Amino acid sequence: MDLFDVNAVQRISELEGLIKKYQKSYYDGEGEISDAQFDSLWDELKSLDPANPLLHKVGADSGNFEKVAHVMPMGSQEKAANPEQFLSWAQKHSYSEYLVEYKLDGASLELQYENGILIHAVTRGDGRIGDEITANALKMNGVRKALYDMNGSAVAFTGGIRGEVIMTHAVHNKFFSDKANCRNAANGLMKRKDGSGSEHLTLIAYDVWSTTGEQPFKDEEDKILWLKKCGFNAVPLYIVHSPQEVVDYRAHVMEIRKTLDYDIDGLVVKERVVDHEDASRDRPDRQIAFKFSLEEAVSVLRTVEWNEAGATYTPVGIFDPVDLNGTTVKRASLVNPNTIRSLGIKLGSHIVVVKRGEIIPKIENVLALEGDPVMPLQDIEFPTKCSVCGENLVDEGTRLFCPNKKCSKKVLHQIFKWISVVDIRDLGDTLVRALFRDKILTSISDIYKLTEKILAPYFLNEESLSKEQESKGAKKVVLSIQNHRTVSLAKFIAGFDIEGIGEVLVEKLIASGFDTLDSIMQADEKCIADIYGFADIMAHTFVEGVKENRVEMLKLVETGTINIQKENKKGDLLEGKSFCFTGELTTMKRSEAQNLVKENGGTVKSSVVKGLSYLVTNDTSSGSAKNVKAVQLGIPIINEQEFLAIVRQHR
């Protein structure tokens, strides 16, 4: 069995144990994790082992009550965690109408009636048999001991009515604030042997099935109307005519759910026709739970800040704080002017903010709603002049920037970028700013002209200087600079701070045959655009950036100030192998490990993608997003020692 199989089997076993544990605590009324966290474990097991028997089981109740079989099987619904998954499901389920209900975040309960009289109230249990808690249910708000219509006439219904037992926020805050959430509190109360506290609970109904004669409804909408006529609190129903309208409605509900007096964790989407056969399956196919995600939230855009990095002005949206993946987020990049225009975003717009996996927050789309009541919609103003040199800014759509090559802000940013890429760690931020202020540092070349004599005044006071004392700090900086005079071609180009051009992109360029400074300088936009990762816009930016920095590049190389390392020839060392590093290493820094790969002809990836050779981590069995994706793609996960062994093997 290879490394992938071992890791997959181990992770599947871990997931089975966790799911069983959390199911038990949930059904015992003391849930330990949120629904979203449980769904994440469930989805991971489904991706690793789709046929796992656990996926077709529902958890079981405690053994404190008599057991009763359900009238309607209570299986688990298929789930969509985000719009992409829902739209994929909708492609296979094309309905003329989509009926959408709140997915209530409580505890399922089936009320069984005989000729309109309640005879059993049964919890979800294992999906087919549950705990009989009739005495407790009769104390709950919304449970009917006998059925009567709106005119007061008895309803001779025999069958089951399904609903969700919930605790309102008001009740939770007043009586049960010691419980983690309303769902946990409701679960615990409804299963108390003495029934105490059940009067604080409420039932909201959403399903019906008669076991005798014809059904008392003609379709799913009529089912909800019938429940209301019989005096039940029925789940709200919304009807739309396209999958996209469902997505838009979900975004709207995500925004207003904080105003509801009870918890919901998604929507249930179904067709108008009642399909009892499908609903009786372990996991019905013709309806789906469109869950809310920890990774999405709706907010209101309040203002836009323009971050200045070098010559470029990048818009950043500031919105009302939202919780994403357990962190409070209130700002996200709007990337460039074209993004603002394509989104149609304005100040006061209702926006969907996402943060999926390890990706930074992003404003994904704008909802078709009126502006915030206290803030009318307003156009976003773009800066027009450079805040430092006063030059008119250029709006290319994909970039808003200052075109002045001598703008001091742009020059300083380039110096910082070079120091960062080449890794001259002892040349710190404060020292660089002081040298730039005093016009000692005005270009990359000036870094290599620094001497102990020039730097000493920045480390020693006047008295020390008058005694001609040496500065250990100045000596350390000069030594660090001199130790970084030989760099790879990729670092050399990336160090010039060309917009959007980092080492990874330059390495793709080198791998495509542009493996000398001369060939890069002679390359035209068309040739560059054909290289994977560039395309027309990036190719234009790159070629223009090289032209702008041509004189400085040649000066560094021709004077011998910088030596560019020769690239490894094809077939040497780690040629053709790629590595992604995650977590902390013990024998070296991550940057050193990445450089080791590059120096030996391999490539470094920042994320787990198809075709990756190895994921390197010292926690090979963790459930991190990168580990999970590596397992899904069949990518070997190795530790630091195994990585070093591979490097030694190829030396």
Coordinates of N, CA, C and O in Angstrom, one line a residue, residues 367-507:
L367 N -25.8 42.3 -4.3 CA -27.2 41.9 -4.4 C -28.0 43.0 -5.0 O -27.7 44.2 -4.8
A368 N -29.1 42.6 -5.7 CA -29.9 43.5 -6.3 C -30.9 44.1 -5.3 O -32.2 43.9 -5.4
L369 N -30.4 44.8 -4.3 CA -31.3 45.4 -3.3 C -31.0 46.9 -3.2 O -30.0 47.4 -3.7
E370 N -32.0 47.6 -2.6 CA -31.8 49.0 -2.5 C -30.6 49.3 -1.4 O -30.3 48.4 -0.7
G371 N -30.1 50.5 -1.4 CA -29.0 50.8 -0.5 C -29.5 50.7 0.9 O -30.7 50.6 1.2
D372 N -28.6 50.7 1.9 CA -28.9 50.7 3.3 C -29.8 51.9 3.6 O -29.5 53.0 3.1
P373 N -30.8 51.8 4.4 CA -31.7 52.8 4.7 C -31.1 54.1 5.2 O -31.5 55.2 4.9
V374 N -30.0 54.0 5.9 CA -29.3 55.2 6.5 C -28.2 55.6 5.5 O -27.5 56.6 5.8
M375 N -28.0 54.9 4.4 CA -26.9 55.3 3.5 C -27.3 55.1 2.0 O -27.3 53.9 1.5
P376 N -27.8 56.1 1.3 CA -28.2 55.9 -0.1 C -27.0 55.5 -0.9 O -25.8 55.7 -0.6
L377 N -27.3 54.8 -2.0 CA -26.2 54.3 -2.9 C -25.5 55.5 -3.5 O -26.1 56.5 -3.9
Q378 N -24.1 55.4 -3.4 CA -23.3 56.5 -4.0 C -22.2 55.8 -4.8 O -21.6 54.8 -4.5
D379 N -21.8 56.5 -5.9 CA -20.7 56.1 -6.7 C -19.4 56.1 -5.9 O -19.2 57.0 -5.1
I380 N -18.5 55.2 -6.2 CA -17.2 55.1 -5.6 C -16.2 56.1 -6.3 O -16.1 56.1 -7.6
E381 N -15.6 57.0 -5.6 CA -14.7 58.0 -6.2 C -13.3 57.4 -6.4 O -12.8 56.8 -5.4
F382 N -12.7 57.6 -7.5 CA -11.4 57.1 -7.8 C -10.4 58.3 -7.6 O -10.7 59.4 -8.0
P383 N -9.2 58.0 -7.0 CA -8.2 59.1 -6.9 C -7.7 59.4 -8.3 O -7.7 58.6 -9.2
T384 N -7.4 60.7 -8.5 CA -7.0 61.1 -9.8 C -5.5 61.6 -9.9 O -4.9 61.6 -10.9
K385 N -4.9 61.9 -8.7 CA -3.5 62.4 -8.7 C -2.7 61.6 -7.7 O -3.2 61.2 -6.6
C386 N -1.4 61.4 -7.9 CA -0.5 60.7 -7.0 C -0.4 61.5 -5.7 O -0.2 62.7 -5.8
S387 N -0.5 60.9 -4.6 CA -0.5 61.6 -3.3 C 0.9 62.1 -3.0 O 1.1 62.9 -2.1
V388 N 1.9 61.6 -3.7 CA 3.3 62.0 -3.4 C 3.9 63.0 -4.4 O 4.3 64.1 -4.0
C389 N 3.8 62.7 -5.7 CA 4.4 63.6 -6.7 C 3.4 64.5 -7.4 O 3.7 65.4 -8.1
G390 N 2.1 64.2 -7.2 CA 1.0 65.0 -7.9 C 0.7 64.7 -9.3 O -0.1 65.3 -9.9
E391 N 1.4 63.7 -9.9 CA 1.2 63.3 -11.3 C -0.2 62.8 -11.4 O -0.8 62.1 -10.5
N392 N -0.8 63.0 -12.6 CA -2.1 62.5 -12.9 C -2.0 60.9 -13.0 O -1.2 60.4 -13.7
L393 N -2.9 60.2 -12.3 CA -2.9 58.8 -12.3 C -3.5 58.2 -13.6 O -4.3 58.9 -14.3
V394 N -3.0 57.1 -14.0 CA -3.4 56.4 -15.3 C -4.3 55.3 -14.9 O -4.0 54.4 -14.1
D395 N -5.5 55.3 -15.5 CA -6.5 54.2 -15.2 C -6.5 53.3 -16.4 O -7.2 53.6 -17.4
E396 N -5.9 52.1 -16.3 CA -5.9 51.1 -17.4 C -7.0 50.1 -17.2 O -7.0 49.1 -18.0
G397 N -7.8 50.3 -16.2 CA -8.8 49.3 -15.9 C -8.4 48.2 -15.0 O -8.9 47.9 -14.0
T398 N -7.3 47.5 -15.5 CA -6.7 46.4 -14.6 C -5.8 47.0 -13.6 O -5.3 46.3 -12.8
R399 N -5.5 48.3 -13.7 CA -4.5 48.9 -12.8 C -4.7 50.4 -12.8 O -4.9 51.0 -13.9
L400 N -4.6 51.0 -11.6 CA -4.6 52.5 -11.5 C -3.3 52.8 -10.9 O -2.9 52.3 -9.8
F401 N -2.5 53.6 -11.6 CA -1.1 53.8 -11.1 C -0.5 55.2 -11.5 O -1.1 55.9 -12.4
C402 N 0.6 55.5 -10.8 CA 1.3 56.8 -11.1 C 2.3 56.5 -12.1 O 3.2 55.6 -12.0
P403 N 2.3 57.2 -13.3 CA 3.2 56.9 -14.4 C 4.6 57.5 -14.2 O 5.5 57.2 -15.0
N404 N 4.8 58.3 -13.2 CA 6.1 59.0 -13.0 C 7.2 58.1 -12.5 O 7.1 57.6 -11.4
K405 N 8.1 57.8 -13.4 CA 9.2 56.8 -13.0 C 10.1 57.2 -11.8 O 10.7 56.4 -11.2
K406 N 10.1 58.6 -11.6 CA 11.0 59.1 -10.6 C 10.2 59.4 -9.3 O 10.8 60.0 -8.3
C407 N 8.9 59.0 -9.2 CA 8.1 59.2 -8.0 C 8.8 58.6 -6.8 O 9.1 57.4 -6.9
S408 N 9.1 59.3 -5.8 CA 9.9 58.8 -4.6 C 9.2 57.6 -4.0 O 9.9 56.7 -3.5
K409 N 7.9 57.6 -3.9 CA 7.1 56.5 -3.3 C 7.4 55.2 -4.1 O 7.6 54.1 -3.5
K410 N 7.4 55.3 -5.4 CA 7.6 54.2 -6.3 C 9.1 53.6 -6.1 O 9.3 52.4 -6.0
V411 N 10.0 54.5 -6.1 CA 11.4 54.1 -5.9 C 11.7 53.4 -4.6 O 12.3 52.4 -4.5
L412 N 11.1 54.0 -3.5 CA 11.2 53.4 -2.2 C 10.6 52.0 -2.1 O 11.2 51.0 -1.6
H413 N 9.5 51.8 -2.7 CA 8.8 50.5 -2.7 C 9.7 49.5 -3.5 O 9.8 48.3 -3.1
Q414 N 10.3 49.9 -4.6 CA 11.1 49.0 -5.3 C 12.4 48.6 -4.5 O 12.8 47.4 -4.6
I415 N 12.9 49.5 -3.8 CA 14.1 49.1 -2.9 C 13.7 48.1 -1.9 O 14.4 47.1 -1.6
F416 N 12.5 48.3 -1.3 CA 12.0 47.4 -0.3 C 11.8 46.0 -0.9 O 12.1 45.0 -0.3
K417 N 11.2 46.0 -2.1 CA 10.9 44.7 -2.8 C 12.2 44.0 -3.1 O 12.3 42.8 -2.9
W418 N 13.2 44.7 -3.6 CA 14.5 44.0 -3.9 C 15.1 43.4 -2.6 O 15.5 42.2 -2.6
I419 N 15.1 44.2 -1.5 CA 15.6 43.7 -0.2 C 14.9 42.4 0.2 O 15.5 41.4 0.7
S420 N 13.6 42.4 0.0 CA 12.7 41.3 0.4 C 13.0 40.0 -0.4 O 13.2 38.9 0.1
V421 N 13.0 40.2 -1.7 CA 13.2 39.1 -2.7 C 14.6 38.5 -2.5 O 14.8 37.3 -2.5
V422 N 15.6 39.3 -2.4 CA 17.0 38.9 -2.3 C 17.3 38.4 -0.9 O 18.3 37.7 -0.7
D423 N 16.4 38.8 0.0 CA 16.5 38.4 1.4 C 17.7 38.9 2.2 O 18.4 38.2 2.9
I424 N 17.9 40.3 2.1 CA 18.9 41.0 2.9 C 18.3 41.4 4.2 O 17.8 42.5 4.4
R425 N 18.2 40.4 5.1 CA 17.4 40.6 6.4 C 17.9 41.7 7.3 O 17.2 42.3 8.0
D426 N 19.2 41.9 7.3 CA 19.8 42.9 8.3 C 19.6 44.4 7.9 O 19.8 45.3 8.6
L427 N 19.2 44.6 6.6 CA 18.9 45.9 6.1 C 17.4 46.2 6.4 O 16.5 46.0 5.6
G428 N 17.2 46.7 7.6 CA 15.8 46.8 8.1 C 15.0 48.0 7.6 O 15.6 48.9 7.0
D429 N 13.7 48.0 7.9 CA 12.8 49.0 7.4 C 13.2 50.4 7.8 O 13.2 51.3 7.0
T430 N 13.4 50.6 9.1 CA 13.7 51.9 9.7 C 15.0 52.5 9.1 O 15.1 53.7 8.7
L431 N 16.0 51.6 8.9 CA 17.3 52.1 8.4 C 17.1 52.5 6.9 O 17.7 53.5 6.4
V432 N 16.4 51.7 6.2 CA 16.2 52.0 4.7 C 15.5 53.3 4.6 O 15.8 54.1 3.7
R433 N 14.4 53.6 5.4 CA 13.7 54.8 5.3 C 14.6 56.0 5.6 O 14.5 57.1 5.0
A434 N 15.5 55.9 6.6 CA 16.4 56.9 7.0 C 17.4 57.2 5.8 O 17.6 58.4 5.5
L435 N 17.9 56.2 5.2 CA 18.9 56.3 4.1 C 18.2 56.9 2.9 O 18.8 57.7 2.2
F436 N 16.9 56.6 2.7 CA 16.2 57.1 1.6 C 15.9 58.6 1.8 O 16.0 59.4 0.9
R437 N 15.5 58.9 3.0 CA 15.2 60.3 3.4 C 16.4 61.2 3.2 O 16.3 62.3 2.7
D438 N 17.6 60.6 3.5 CA 18.9 61.4 3.3 C 19.5 61.3 1.9 O 20.6 61.7 1.7
K439 N 18.7 60.7 1.0 CA 19.1 60.6 -0.4 C 20.4 59.8 -0.6 O 21.1 59.9 -1.6
I440 N 20.7 58.9 0.3 CA 21.8 58.0 0.2 C 21.4 56.7 -0.6 O 22.1 56.2 -1.4
L441 N 20.1 56.3 -0.4 CA 19.5 55.2 -1.2 C 18.5 55.8 -2.1 O 17.5 56.3 -1.7
T442 N 18.9 55.8 -3.4 CA 17.9 56.3 -4.4 C 17.6 55.3 -5.5 O 16.9 55.5 -6.5
S443 N 18.3 54.1 -5.4 CA 18.1 53.0 -6.4 C 18.6 51.7 -5.8 O 19.2 51.7 -4.8
I444 N 18.3 50.6 -6.5 CA 18.8 49.3 -6.1 C 20.3 49.3 -6.1 O 20.9 48.8 -5.1
S445 N 20.9 49.9 -7.1 CA 22.4 50.0 -7.1 C 23.0 50.6 -5.9 O 24.1 50.2 -5.5
D446 N 22.3 51.6 -5.3 CA 22.9 52.3 -4.2 C 23.0 51.4 -3.0 O 23.8 51.6 -2.1
I447 N 22.2 50.3 -2.9 CA 22.3 49.4 -1.8 C 23.7 48.8 -1.7 O 24.3 48.7 -0.6
Y448 N 24.3 48.5 -2.8 CA 25.6 47.9 -2.9 C 26.8 48.8 -2.8 O 28.0 48.5 -2.8
K449 N 26.5 50.1 -2.6 CA 27.5 51.1 -2.4 C 27.7 51.5 -0.9 O 28.5 52.3 -0.5
L450 N 26.8 50.9 -0.1 CA 26.8 51.2 1.3 C 28.1 50.6 2.0 O 28.4 49.5 1.7
T451 N 28.7 51.4 2.8 CA 29.9 51.0 3.5 C 29.7 51.2 5.0 O 28.7 51.8 5.5
E452 N 30.6 50.6 5.8 CA 30.5 50.8 7.3 C 30.6 52.3 7.6 O 29.9 52.8 8.5
K453 N 31.4 53.1 6.9 CA 31.6 54.5 7.2 C 30.3 55.2 6.9 O 29.9 56.1 7.7
I454 N 29.6 54.9 5.8 CA 28.3 55.6 5.5 C 27.3 55.2 6.5 O 26.5 56.0 7.0
L455 N 27.3 54.0 7.0 CA 26.2 53.5 7.9 C 26.4 53.8 9.3 O 25.5 53.8 10.1
A456 N 27.7 54.0 9.7 CA 28.0 54.2 11.2 C 27.2 55.3 11.8 O 26.7 55.1 13.0
P457 N 27.0 56.4 11.2 CA 26.2 57.5 11.9 C 24.7 57.1 12.2 O 24.1 57.7 13.0
Y458 N 24.3 56.0 11.5 CA 22.9 55.6 11.8 C 22.8 54.5 12.9 O 21.7 54.1 13.3
F459 N 24.0 54.2 13.5 CA 24.1 53.3 14.6 C 24.7 53.9 15.8 O 24.4 53.4 16.9
L460 N 25.6 54.8 15.6 CA 26.4 55.4 16.7 C 26.0 56.9 17.0 O 25.7 57.6 16.0
N461 N 26.1 57.3 18.2 CA 25.9 58.7 18.5 C 27.1 59.5 18.2 O 28.2 59.0 17.9
E462 N 27.1 60.9 18.3 CA 28.2 61.7 17.9 C 29.4 61.4 18.8 O 30.6 61.5 18.3
E463 N 29.2 61.2 20.1 CA 30.4 60.9 21.0 C 31.1 59.6 20.5 O 32.3 59.6 20.5
S464 N 30.4 58.6 20.2 CA 31.0 57.4 19.7 C 31.7 57.6 18.4 O 32.8 57.0 18.2
L465 N 31.1 58.4 17.5 CA 31.8 58.6 16.2 C 33.1 59.4 16.4 O 34.1 59.1 15.7
S466 N 33.1 60.3 17.4 CA 34.3 61.2 17.6 C 35.4 60.3 18.1 O 36.6 60.6 17.9
K467 N 35.1 59.2 18.8 CA 36.1 58.3 19.3 C 36.5 57.2 18.3 O 37.3 56.3 18.6
E468 N 35.9 57.4 17.1 CA 36.2 56.4 16.0 C 35.9 55.0 16.4 O 36.7 54.1 16.0
Q469 N 34.9 54.8 17.1 CA 34.5 53.5 17.5 C 33.8 52.8 16.3 O 33.1 53.4 15.5
E470 N 34.1 51.5 16.2 CA 33.4 50.7 15.1 C 32.0 50.4 15.5 O 31.6 50.3 16.6
S471 N 31.2 50.3 14.4 CA 29.8 50.0 14.6 C 29.6 48.5 14.2 O 29.7 48.2 13.0
K472 N 29.2 47.7 15.2 CA 29.0 46.3 14.9 C 27.7 46.2 14.0 O 27.6 45.3 13.1
G473 N 26.7 47.1 14.2 CA 25.5 47.0 13.5 C 25.8 47.3 12.0 O 25.3 46.7 11.1
A474 N 26.6 48.4 11.8 CA 27.0 48.8 10.4 C 27.7 47.6 9.7 O 27.5 47.3 8.5
K475 N 28.6 47.0 10.4 CA 29.4 45.9 9.9 C 28.5 44.7 9.5 O 28.7 44.1 8.4
K476 N 27.6 44.5 10.3 CA 26.6 43.3 10.1 C 25.8 43.6 8.8 O 25.6 42.7 8.0
V477 N 25.3 44.8 8.7 CA 24.5 45.2 7.5 C 25.3 45.0 6.2 O 24.9 44.5 5.2
V478 N 26.6 45.6 6.2 CA 27.4 45.5 5.0 C 27.7 44.1 4.7 O 27.7 43.7 3.5
L479 N 28.0 43.2 5.7 CA 28.3 41.8 5.4 C 27.1 41.1 4.8 O 27.2 40.3 3.9
S480 N 25.9 41.5 5.3 CA 24.7 40.9 4.8 C 24.4 41.3 3.3 O 24.1 40.4 2.5
I481 N 24.7 42.5 3.0 CA 24.6 43.0 1.6 C 25.5 42.3 0.7 O 25.2 41.8 -0.4
Q482 N 26.8 42.2 1.1 CA 27.8 41.5 0.3 C 27.6 40.0 0.1 O 28.0 39.5 -0.9
N483 N 26.9 39.4 1.0 CA 26.5 38.0 0.9 C 25.4 37.7 0.0 O 25.0 36.6 -0.2
H484 N 24.8 38.8 -0.5 CA 23.6 38.7 -1.4 C 23.9 39.4 -2.8 O 23.0 40.1 -3.3
R485 N 25.1 39.1 -3.3 CA 25.4 39.6 -4.6 C 25.2 38.6 -5.8 O 25.3 39.0 -6.9
T486 N 24.9 37.4 -5.4 CA 24.7 36.4 -6.4 C 23.2 35.9 -6.2 O 22.8 35.4 -5.1
V487 N 22.4 36.0 -7.3 CA 21.0 35.7 -7.2 C 20.6 34.9 -8.5 O 21.3 35.0 -9.5
S488 N 19.5 34.2 -8.4 CA 18.9 33.6 -9.5 C 18.3 34.6 -10.5 O 18.0 35.7 -10.1
L489 N 18.1 34.2 -11.7 CA 17.5 35.1 -12.7 C 16.1 35.4 -12.3 O 15.6 36.6 -12.4
A490 N 15.4 34.4 -11.7 CA 14.0 34.7 -11.3 C 13.9 35.7 -10.1 O 13.1 36.6 -10.2
K491 N 14.8 35.6 -9.2 CA 14.9 36.6 -8.1 C 15.3 38.0 -8.6 O 14.8 39.0 -8.2
F492 N 16.2 38.0 -9.6 CA 16.7 39.3 -10.1 C 15.5 40.0 -10.8 O 15.3 41.2 -10.5
I493 N 14.8 39.4 -11.6 CA 13.7 40.0 -12.3 C 12.6 40.4 -11.3 O 12.0 41.5 -11.3
A494 N 12.2 39.5 -10.4 CA 11.1 39.7 -9.4 C 11.5 40.9 -8.5 O 10.6 41.6 -8.0
G495 N 12.8 41.1 -8.2 CA 13.2 42.1 -7.3 C 13.0 43.5 -7.8 O 13.0 44.5 -7.0
F496 N 12.6 43.7 -9.1 CA 12.4 45.0 -9.7 C 11.0 45.5 -9.5 O 10.6 46.5 -10.1
D497 N 10.2 44.7 -8.8 CA 8.9 45.2 -8.4 C 8.0 45.6 -9.6 O 7.2 46.6 -9.5
I498 N 8.0 44.7 -10.6 CA 7.1 44.9 -11.8 C 5.7 44.4 -11.3 O 5.6 43.4 -10.8
E499 N 4.7 45.2 -11.5 CA 3.4 44.9 -11.0 C 2.9 43.5 -11.3 O 2.8 43.1 -12.5
G500 N 2.6 42.7 -10.2 CA 2.1 41.4 -10.4 C 3.1 40.3 -10.8 O 2.7 39.2 -11.0
I501 N 4.4 40.7 -10.9 CA 5.4 39.7 -11.4 C 6.2 39.3 -10.2 O 7.0 40.0 -9.6
G502 N 6.0 38.0 -9.8 CA 6.8 37.4 -8.7 C 7.7 36.3 -9.3 O 7.7 36.0 -10.5
E503 N 8.4 35.6 -8.4 CA 9.3 34.6 -8.8 C 8.7 33.5 -9.5 O 9.2 32.9 -10.5
V504 N 7.5 33.1 -9.1 CA 6.8 31.9 -9.7 C 6.5 32.2 -11.2 O 6.8 31.4 -12.1
L505 N 6.1 33.4 -11.5 CA 5.8 33.7 -12.9 C 7.1 33.8 -13.7 O 7.1 33.3 -14.9
V506 N 8.1 34.4 -13.1 CA 9.4 34.5 -13.9 C 9.9 33.1 -14.1 O 10.5 32.8 -15.2
E507 N 9.8 32.2 -13.2 CA 10.2 30.8 -13.3 C 9.5 30.1 -14.5 O 10.1 29.3 -15.2

